[in-house]
XYZ file of N, CA and C in Angstrom:
654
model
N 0.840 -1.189 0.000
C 0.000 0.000 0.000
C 0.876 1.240 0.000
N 0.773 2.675 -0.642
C 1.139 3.628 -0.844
C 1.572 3.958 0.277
N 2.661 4.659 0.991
C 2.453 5.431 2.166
C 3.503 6.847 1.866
N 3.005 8.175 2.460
C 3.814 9.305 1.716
C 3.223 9.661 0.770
N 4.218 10.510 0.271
C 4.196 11.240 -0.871
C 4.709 10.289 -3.037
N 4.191 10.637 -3.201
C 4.464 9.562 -4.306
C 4.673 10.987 -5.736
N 5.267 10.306 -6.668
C 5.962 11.296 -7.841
C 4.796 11.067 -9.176
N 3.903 9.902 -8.365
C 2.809 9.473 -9.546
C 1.847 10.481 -9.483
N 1.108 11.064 -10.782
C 0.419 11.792 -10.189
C -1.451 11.683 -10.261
N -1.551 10.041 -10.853
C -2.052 9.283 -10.465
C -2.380 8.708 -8.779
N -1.831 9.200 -7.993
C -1.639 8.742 -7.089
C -2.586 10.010 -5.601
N -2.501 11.026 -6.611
C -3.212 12.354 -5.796
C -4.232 12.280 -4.871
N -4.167 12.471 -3.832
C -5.222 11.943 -2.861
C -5.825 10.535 -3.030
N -5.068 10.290 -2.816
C -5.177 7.999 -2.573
C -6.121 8.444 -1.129
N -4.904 9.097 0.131
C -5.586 9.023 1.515
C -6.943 9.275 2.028
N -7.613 10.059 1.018
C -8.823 10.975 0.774
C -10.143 9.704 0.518
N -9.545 9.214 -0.619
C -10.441 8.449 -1.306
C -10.651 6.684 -0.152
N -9.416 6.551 0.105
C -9.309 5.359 1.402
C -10.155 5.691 2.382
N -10.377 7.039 2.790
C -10.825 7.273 3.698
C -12.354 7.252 3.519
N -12.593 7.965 2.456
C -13.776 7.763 1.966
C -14.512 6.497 2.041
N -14.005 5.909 1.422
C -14.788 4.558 0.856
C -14.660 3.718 2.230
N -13.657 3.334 2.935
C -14.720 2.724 4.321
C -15.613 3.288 5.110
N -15.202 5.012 5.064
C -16.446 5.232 6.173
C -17.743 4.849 5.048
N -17.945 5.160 3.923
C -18.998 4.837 3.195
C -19.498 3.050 3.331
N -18.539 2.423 3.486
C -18.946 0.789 3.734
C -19.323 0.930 4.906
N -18.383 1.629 6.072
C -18.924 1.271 7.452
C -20.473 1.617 7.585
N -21.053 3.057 6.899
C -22.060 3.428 7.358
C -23.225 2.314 6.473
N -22.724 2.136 4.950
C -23.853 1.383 4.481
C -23.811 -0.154 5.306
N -22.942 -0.235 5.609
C -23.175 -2.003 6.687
C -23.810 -1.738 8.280
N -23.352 -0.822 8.471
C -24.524 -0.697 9.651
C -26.134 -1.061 9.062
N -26.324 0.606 8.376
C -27.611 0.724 7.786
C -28.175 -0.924 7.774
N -27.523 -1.863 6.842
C -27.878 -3.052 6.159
C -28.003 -3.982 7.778
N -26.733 -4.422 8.141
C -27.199 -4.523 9.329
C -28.158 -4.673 10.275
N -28.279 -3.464 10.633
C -29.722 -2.717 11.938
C -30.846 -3.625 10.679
N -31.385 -3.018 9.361
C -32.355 -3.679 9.280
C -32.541 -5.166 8.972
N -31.430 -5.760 8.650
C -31.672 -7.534 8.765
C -31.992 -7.874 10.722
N -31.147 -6.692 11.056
C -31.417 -7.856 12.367
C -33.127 -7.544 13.050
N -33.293 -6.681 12.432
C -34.993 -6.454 12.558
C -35.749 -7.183 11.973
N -35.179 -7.693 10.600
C -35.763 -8.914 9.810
C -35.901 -10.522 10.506
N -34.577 -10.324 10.692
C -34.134 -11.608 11.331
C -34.532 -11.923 12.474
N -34.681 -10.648 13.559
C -35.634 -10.740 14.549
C -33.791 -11.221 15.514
N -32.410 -10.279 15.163
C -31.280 -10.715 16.181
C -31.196 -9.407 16.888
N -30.050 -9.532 18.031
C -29.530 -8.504 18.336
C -28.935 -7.645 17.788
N -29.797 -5.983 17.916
C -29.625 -5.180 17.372
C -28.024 -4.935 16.753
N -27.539 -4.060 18.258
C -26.074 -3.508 17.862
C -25.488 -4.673 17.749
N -25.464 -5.974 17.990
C -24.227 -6.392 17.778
C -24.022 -6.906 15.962
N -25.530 -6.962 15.611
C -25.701 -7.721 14.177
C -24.854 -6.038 13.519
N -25.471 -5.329 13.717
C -25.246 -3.647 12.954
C -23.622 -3.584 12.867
N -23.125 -3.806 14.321
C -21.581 -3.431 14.307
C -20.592 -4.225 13.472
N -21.292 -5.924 13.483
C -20.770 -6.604 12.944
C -20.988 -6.745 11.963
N -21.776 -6.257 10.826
C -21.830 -5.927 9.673
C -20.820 -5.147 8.995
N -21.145 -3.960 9.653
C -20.415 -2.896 9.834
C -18.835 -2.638 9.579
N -18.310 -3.497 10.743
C -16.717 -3.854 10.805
C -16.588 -4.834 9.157
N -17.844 -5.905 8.889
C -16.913 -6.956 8.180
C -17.327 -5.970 6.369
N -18.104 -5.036 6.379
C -17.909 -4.352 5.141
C -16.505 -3.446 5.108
N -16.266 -2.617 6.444
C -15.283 -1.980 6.000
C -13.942 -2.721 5.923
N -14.127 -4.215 6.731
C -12.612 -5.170 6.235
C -12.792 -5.036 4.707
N -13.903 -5.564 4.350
C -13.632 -6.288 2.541
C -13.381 -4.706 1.657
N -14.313 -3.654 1.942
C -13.584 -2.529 1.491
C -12.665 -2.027 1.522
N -11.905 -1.950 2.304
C -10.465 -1.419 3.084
C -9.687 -2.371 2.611
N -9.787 -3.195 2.312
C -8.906 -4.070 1.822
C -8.562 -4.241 0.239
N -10.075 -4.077 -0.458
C -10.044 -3.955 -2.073
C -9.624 -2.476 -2.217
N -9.922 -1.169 -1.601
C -9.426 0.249 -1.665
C -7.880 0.072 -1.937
N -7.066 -0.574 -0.574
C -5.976 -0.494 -0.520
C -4.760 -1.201 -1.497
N -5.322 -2.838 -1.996
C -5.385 -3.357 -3.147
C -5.071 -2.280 -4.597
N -6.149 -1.855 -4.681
C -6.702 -0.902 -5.901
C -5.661 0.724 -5.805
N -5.629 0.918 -4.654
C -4.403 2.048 -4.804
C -2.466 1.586 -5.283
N -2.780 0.231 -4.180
C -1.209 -0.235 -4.552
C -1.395 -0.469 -5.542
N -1.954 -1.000 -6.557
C -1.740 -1.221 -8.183
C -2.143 0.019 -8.729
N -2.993 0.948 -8.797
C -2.744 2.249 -8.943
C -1.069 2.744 -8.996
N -0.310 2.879 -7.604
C 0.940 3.189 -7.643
C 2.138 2.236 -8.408
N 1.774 1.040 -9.170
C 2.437 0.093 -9.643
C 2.570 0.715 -11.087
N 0.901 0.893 -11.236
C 1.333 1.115 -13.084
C 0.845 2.515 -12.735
N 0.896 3.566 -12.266
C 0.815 4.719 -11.992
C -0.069 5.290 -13.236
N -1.297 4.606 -13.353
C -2.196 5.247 -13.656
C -3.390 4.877 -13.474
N -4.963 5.797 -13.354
C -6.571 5.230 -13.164
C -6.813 4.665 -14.365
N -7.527 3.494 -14.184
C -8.149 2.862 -15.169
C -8.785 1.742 -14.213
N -9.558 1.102 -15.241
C -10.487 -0.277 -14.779
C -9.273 -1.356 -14.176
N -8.406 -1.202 -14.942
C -7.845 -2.559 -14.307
C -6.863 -2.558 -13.035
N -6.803 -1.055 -12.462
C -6.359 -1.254 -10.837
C -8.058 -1.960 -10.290
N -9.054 -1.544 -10.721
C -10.091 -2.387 -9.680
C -10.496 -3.784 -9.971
N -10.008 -4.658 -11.153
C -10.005 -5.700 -11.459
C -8.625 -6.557 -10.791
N -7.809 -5.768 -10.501
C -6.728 -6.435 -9.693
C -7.078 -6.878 -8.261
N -7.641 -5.507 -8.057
C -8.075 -5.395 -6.827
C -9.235 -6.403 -5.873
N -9.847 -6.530 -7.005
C -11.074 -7.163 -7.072
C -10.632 -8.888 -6.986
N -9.941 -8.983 -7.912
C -9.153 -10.381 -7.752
C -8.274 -10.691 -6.410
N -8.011 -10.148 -6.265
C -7.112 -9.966 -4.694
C -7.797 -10.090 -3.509
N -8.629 -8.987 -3.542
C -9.387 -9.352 -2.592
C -10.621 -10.409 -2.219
N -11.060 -10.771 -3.474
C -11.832 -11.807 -3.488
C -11.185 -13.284 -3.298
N -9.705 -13.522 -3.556
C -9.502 -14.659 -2.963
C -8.820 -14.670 -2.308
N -8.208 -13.727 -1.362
C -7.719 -13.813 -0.079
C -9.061 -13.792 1.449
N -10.042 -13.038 0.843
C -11.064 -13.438 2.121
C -11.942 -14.515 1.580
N -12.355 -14.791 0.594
C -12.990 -16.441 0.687
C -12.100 -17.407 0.833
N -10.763 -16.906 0.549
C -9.833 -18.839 0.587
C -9.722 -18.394 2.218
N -9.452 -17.269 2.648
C -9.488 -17.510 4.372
C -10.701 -18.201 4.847
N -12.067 -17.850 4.582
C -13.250 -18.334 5.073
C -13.769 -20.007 4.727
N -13.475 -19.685 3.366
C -13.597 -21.255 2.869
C -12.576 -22.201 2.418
N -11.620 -21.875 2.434
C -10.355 -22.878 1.926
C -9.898 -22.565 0.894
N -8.667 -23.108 0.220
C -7.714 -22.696 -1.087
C -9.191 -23.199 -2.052
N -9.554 -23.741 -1.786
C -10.355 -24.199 -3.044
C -11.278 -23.055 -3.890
N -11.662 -22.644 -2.550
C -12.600 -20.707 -3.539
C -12.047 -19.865 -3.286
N -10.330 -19.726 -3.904
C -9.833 -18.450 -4.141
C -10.027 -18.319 -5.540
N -9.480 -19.245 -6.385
C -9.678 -19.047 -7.738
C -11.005 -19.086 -8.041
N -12.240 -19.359 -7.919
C -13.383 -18.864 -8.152
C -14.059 -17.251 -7.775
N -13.102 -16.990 -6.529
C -13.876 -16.010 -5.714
C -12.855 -14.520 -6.776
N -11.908 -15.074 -7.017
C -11.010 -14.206 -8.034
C -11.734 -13.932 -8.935
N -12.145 -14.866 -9.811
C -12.698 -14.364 -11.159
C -13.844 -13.865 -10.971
N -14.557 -14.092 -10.307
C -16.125 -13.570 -9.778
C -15.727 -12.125 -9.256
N -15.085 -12.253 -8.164
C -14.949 -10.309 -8.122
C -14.219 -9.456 -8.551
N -13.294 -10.317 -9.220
C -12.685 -8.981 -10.525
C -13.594 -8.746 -11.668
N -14.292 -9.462 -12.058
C -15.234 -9.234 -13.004
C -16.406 -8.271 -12.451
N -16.640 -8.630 -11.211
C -17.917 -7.135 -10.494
C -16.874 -6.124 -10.313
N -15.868 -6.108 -10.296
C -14.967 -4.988 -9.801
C -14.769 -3.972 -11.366
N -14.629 -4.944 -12.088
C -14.285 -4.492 -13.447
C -15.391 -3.534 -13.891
N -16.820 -4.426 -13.881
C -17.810 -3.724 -14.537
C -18.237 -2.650 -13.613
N -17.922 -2.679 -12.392
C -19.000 -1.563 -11.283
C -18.011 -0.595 -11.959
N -16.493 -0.208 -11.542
C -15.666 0.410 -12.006
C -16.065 1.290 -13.646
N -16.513 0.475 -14.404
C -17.122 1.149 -16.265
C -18.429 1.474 -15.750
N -19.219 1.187 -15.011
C -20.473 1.735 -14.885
C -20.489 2.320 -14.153
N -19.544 3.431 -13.061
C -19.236 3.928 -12.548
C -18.817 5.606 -12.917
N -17.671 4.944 -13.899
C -17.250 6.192 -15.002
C -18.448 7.063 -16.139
N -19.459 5.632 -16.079
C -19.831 6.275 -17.180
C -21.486 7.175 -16.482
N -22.035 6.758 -15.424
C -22.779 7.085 -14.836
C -22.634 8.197 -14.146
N -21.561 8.613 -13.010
C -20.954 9.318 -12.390
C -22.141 9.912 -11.712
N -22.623 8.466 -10.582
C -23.567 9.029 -10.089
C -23.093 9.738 -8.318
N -22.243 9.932 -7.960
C -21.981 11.121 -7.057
C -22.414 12.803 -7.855
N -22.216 12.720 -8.914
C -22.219 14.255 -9.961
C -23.350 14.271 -10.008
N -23.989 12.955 -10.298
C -25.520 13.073 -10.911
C -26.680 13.844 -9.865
N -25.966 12.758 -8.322
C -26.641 13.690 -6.873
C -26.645 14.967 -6.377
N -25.087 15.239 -7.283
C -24.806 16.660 -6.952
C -25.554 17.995 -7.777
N -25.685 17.541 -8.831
C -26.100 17.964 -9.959
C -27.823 18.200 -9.554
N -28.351 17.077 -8.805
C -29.902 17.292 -8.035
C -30.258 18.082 -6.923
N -29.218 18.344 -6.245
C -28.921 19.159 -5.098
C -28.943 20.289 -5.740
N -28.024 20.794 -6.548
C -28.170 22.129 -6.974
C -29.483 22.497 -7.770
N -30.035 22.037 -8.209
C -31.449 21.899 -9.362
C -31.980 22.053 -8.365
N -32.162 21.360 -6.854
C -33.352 21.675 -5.919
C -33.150 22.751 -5.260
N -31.725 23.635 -5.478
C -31.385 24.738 -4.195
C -31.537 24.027 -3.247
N -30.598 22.345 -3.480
C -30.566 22.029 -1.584
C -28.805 22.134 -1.212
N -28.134 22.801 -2.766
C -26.338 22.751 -2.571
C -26.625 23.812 -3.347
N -25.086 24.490 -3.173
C -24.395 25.695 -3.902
C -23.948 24.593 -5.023
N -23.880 25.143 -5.881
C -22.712 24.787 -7.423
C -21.476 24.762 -7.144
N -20.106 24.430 -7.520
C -19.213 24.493 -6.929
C -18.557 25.716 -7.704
N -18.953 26.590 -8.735
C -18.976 27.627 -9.194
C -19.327 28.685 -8.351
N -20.435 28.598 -7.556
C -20.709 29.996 -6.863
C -19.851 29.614 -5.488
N -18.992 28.345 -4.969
C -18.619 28.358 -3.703
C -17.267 28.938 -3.800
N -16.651 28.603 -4.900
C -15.555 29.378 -5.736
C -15.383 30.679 -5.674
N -16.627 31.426 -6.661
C -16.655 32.858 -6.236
C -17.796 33.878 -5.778
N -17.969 33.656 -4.037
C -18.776 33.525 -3.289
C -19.133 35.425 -3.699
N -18.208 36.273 -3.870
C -18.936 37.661 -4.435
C -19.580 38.488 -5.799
N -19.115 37.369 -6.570
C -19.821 37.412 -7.626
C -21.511 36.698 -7.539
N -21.125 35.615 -6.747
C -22.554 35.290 -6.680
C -23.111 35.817 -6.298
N -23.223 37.214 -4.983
C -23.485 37.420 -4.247
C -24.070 39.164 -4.920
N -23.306 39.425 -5.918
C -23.438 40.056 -6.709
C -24.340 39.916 -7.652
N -24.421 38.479 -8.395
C -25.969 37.962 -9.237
C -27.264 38.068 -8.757
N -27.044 37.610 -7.522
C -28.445 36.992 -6.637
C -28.567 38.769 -6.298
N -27.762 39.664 -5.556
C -28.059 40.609 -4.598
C -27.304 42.189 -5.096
N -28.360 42.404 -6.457
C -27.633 43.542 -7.127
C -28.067 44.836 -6.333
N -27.202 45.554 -6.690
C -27.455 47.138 -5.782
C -28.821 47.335 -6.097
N -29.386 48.196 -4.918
C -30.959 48.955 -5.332
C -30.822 50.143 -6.537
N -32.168 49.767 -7.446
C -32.034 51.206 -8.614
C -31.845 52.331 -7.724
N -31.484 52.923 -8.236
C -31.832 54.700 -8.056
C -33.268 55.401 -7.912
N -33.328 56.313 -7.832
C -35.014 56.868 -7.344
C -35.326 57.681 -9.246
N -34.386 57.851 -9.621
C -34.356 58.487 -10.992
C -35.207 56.460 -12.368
N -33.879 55.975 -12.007
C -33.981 54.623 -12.959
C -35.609 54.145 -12.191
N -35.876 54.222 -11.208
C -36.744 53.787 -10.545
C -38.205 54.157 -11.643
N -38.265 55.412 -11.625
C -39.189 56.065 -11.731
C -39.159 55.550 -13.612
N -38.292 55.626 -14.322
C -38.025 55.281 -15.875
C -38.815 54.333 -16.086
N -38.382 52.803 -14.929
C -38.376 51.814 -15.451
C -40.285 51.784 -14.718
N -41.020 52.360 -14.214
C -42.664 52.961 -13.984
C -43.013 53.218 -15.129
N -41.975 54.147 -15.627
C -43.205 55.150 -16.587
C -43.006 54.542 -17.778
N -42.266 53.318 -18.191
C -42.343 52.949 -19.625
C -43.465 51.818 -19.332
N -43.654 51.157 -18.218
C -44.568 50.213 -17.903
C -45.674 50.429 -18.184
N -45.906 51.890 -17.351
C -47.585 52.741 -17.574
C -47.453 53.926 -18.655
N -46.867 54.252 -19.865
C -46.967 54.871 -20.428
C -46.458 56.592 -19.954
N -46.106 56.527 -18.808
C -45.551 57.826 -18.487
C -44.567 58.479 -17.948
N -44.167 59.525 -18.212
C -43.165 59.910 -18.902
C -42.979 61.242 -17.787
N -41.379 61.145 -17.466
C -41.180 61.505 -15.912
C -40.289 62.942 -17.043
N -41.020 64.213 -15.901
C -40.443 65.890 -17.091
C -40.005 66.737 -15.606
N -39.246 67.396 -16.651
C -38.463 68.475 -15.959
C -39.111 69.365 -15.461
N -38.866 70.486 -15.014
C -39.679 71.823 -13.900
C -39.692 72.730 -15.776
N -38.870 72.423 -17.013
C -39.132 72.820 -17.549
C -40.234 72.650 -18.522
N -40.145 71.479 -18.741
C -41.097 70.493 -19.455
C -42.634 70.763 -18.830
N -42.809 70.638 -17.710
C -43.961 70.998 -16.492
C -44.469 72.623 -16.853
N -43.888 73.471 -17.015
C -44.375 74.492 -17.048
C -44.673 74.810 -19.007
N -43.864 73.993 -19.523
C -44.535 74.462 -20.736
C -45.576 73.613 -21.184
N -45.884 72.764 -20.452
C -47.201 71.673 -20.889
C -47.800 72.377 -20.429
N -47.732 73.260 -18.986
C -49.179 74.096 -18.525
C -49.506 75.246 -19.186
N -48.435 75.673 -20.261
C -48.728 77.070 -20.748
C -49.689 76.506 -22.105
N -48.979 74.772 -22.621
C -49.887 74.507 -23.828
C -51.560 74.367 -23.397
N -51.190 74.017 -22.119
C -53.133 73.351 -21.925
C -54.033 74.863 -21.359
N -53.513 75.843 -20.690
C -53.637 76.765 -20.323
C -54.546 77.431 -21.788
N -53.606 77.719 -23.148
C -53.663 77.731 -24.225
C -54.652 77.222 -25.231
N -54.842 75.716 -24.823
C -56.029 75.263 -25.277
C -57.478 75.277 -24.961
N -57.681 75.489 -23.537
C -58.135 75.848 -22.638
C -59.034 77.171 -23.215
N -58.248 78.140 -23.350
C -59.010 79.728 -23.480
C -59.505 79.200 -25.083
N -58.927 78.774 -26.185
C -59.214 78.738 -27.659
C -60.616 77.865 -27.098
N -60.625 76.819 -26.285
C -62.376 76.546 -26.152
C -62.975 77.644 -26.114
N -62.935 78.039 -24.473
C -63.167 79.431 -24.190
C -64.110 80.063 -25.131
N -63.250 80.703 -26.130
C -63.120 81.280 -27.322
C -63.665 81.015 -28.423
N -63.863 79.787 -28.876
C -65.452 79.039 -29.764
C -66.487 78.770 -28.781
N -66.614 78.740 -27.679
C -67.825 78.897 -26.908
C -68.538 80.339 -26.698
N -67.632 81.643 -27.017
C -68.244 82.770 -27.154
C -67.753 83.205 -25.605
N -66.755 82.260 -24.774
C -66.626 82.971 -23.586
C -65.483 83.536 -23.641
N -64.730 84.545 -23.083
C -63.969 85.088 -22.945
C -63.510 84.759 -21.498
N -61.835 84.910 -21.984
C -61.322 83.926 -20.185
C -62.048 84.435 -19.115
N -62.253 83.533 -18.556
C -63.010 84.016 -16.723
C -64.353 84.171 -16.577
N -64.985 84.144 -18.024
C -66.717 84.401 -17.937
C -67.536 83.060 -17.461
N -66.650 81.968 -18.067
C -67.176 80.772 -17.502
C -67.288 80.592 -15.998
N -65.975 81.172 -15.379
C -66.072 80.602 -14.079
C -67.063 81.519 -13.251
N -67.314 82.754 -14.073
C -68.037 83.478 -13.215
C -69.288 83.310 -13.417
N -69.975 82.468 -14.628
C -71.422 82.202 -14.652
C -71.542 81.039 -13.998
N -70.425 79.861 -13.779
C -70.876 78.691 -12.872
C -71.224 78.958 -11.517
N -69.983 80.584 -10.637
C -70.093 80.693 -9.256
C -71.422 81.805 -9.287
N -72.205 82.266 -10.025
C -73.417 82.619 -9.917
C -74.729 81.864 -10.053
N -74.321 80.453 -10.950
C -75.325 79.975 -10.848
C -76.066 79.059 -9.846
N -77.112 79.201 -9.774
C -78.202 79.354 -8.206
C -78.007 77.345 -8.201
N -78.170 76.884 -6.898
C -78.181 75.529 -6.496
C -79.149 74.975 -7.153
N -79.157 73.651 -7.917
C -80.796 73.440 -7.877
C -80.916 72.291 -6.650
């Protein structure tokens, strides 16, 4: 098994991935475990623990397998886990059952080792989970954890202005935000239009308002 630093660069976090993969056996052999012995109707913790321990032997053992031939031909491919797979499959059945099912237990789990390994690569279902996590907003992307102020910047842009504010109103509703200059010459046009009624009605400015404030309540 690898130990140190290695010049392969194949070899990049071996410790990471070792580590990984038994706690991942330990926890799925519990899990499996606890519920056979509920099936089975045994003792709880001891069926769970002992599950437990004998997944992370056979894992820990094909991991470590699969890295030392990793560091042999110093590169990933299928056939560090077909080595591996062979290795470990007949060193714990010829222990359990005799020399006689090593060479069976060889070809049988280098061949699951082989194919989980290609259906593995090609599935890449850790990405696939990850990939669901982010689709649900139940994970960050590893893009926005990267660059946490740009994101922060997408999601949480400055407030408009009271000017852009008002623009982005008046194109919505048709209206149209004017100056103190603009304001006073619209009142001089309507002012303007205003008296020319006036003025085809026969009134002259101010006669109107003064025959409405004379005329009696009904």
């Amino acid at each position: 098994m690898p130990l140190g630093r290695s010049n392969c660069a194949a070899m990049e976090g071996w410790q990471s991935r070792l580590q990984a993969k038994i706690l991942t056996a330990g926890v799925v052999g519990a899990f499996t475990g606890a519920v056979l012995s509920v099936l089975q109707q045994k003792r709880f913790f001891k069926h769970s623990l002992g599950t437990a321990a004998s997944c992370m032997v056979c894992v820990g053992g094909f991991a470590a397998c699969q890295e030392t031939s990793r560091l042999l031909r110093c590169e990933d491919s299928a056939a560090n886990s077909v080595v591996a797979g062979a290795a470990t499959g007949a060193l714990l059945l010829g222990l359990q059952r005799g020399r006689s099912a090593s060479l069976p237990a060889a070809i049988v789990c280098s061949g699951a080792a082989g194919i989980g390994h290609l259906l593995y690569d090609t599935l890449q279902p850790v990405q696939m989970f990850q990939n669901w996590l982010v689709d649900n907003d139940l994970m960050d992307s590893p893009g926005m954890r990267q660059q946490p102020m740009v994101w922060r910047t997408e999601r949480h842009p400055e407030p408009p202005t009271a000017e852009s504010s008002e623009d982005t109103w008046g194109r919505a509703f048709g209206i149209k935000h004017l100056s103190d200059a603009e304001w006073e010459e619209h009142q001089r046009r309507r002012k303007a239009e205003f008296d020319q009624r006036l003025a085809k009605a026969g009134l002259a400015p101010g006669e109107r308002m003064i025959q409405q404030r004379s005329r009696p309540n009904s």
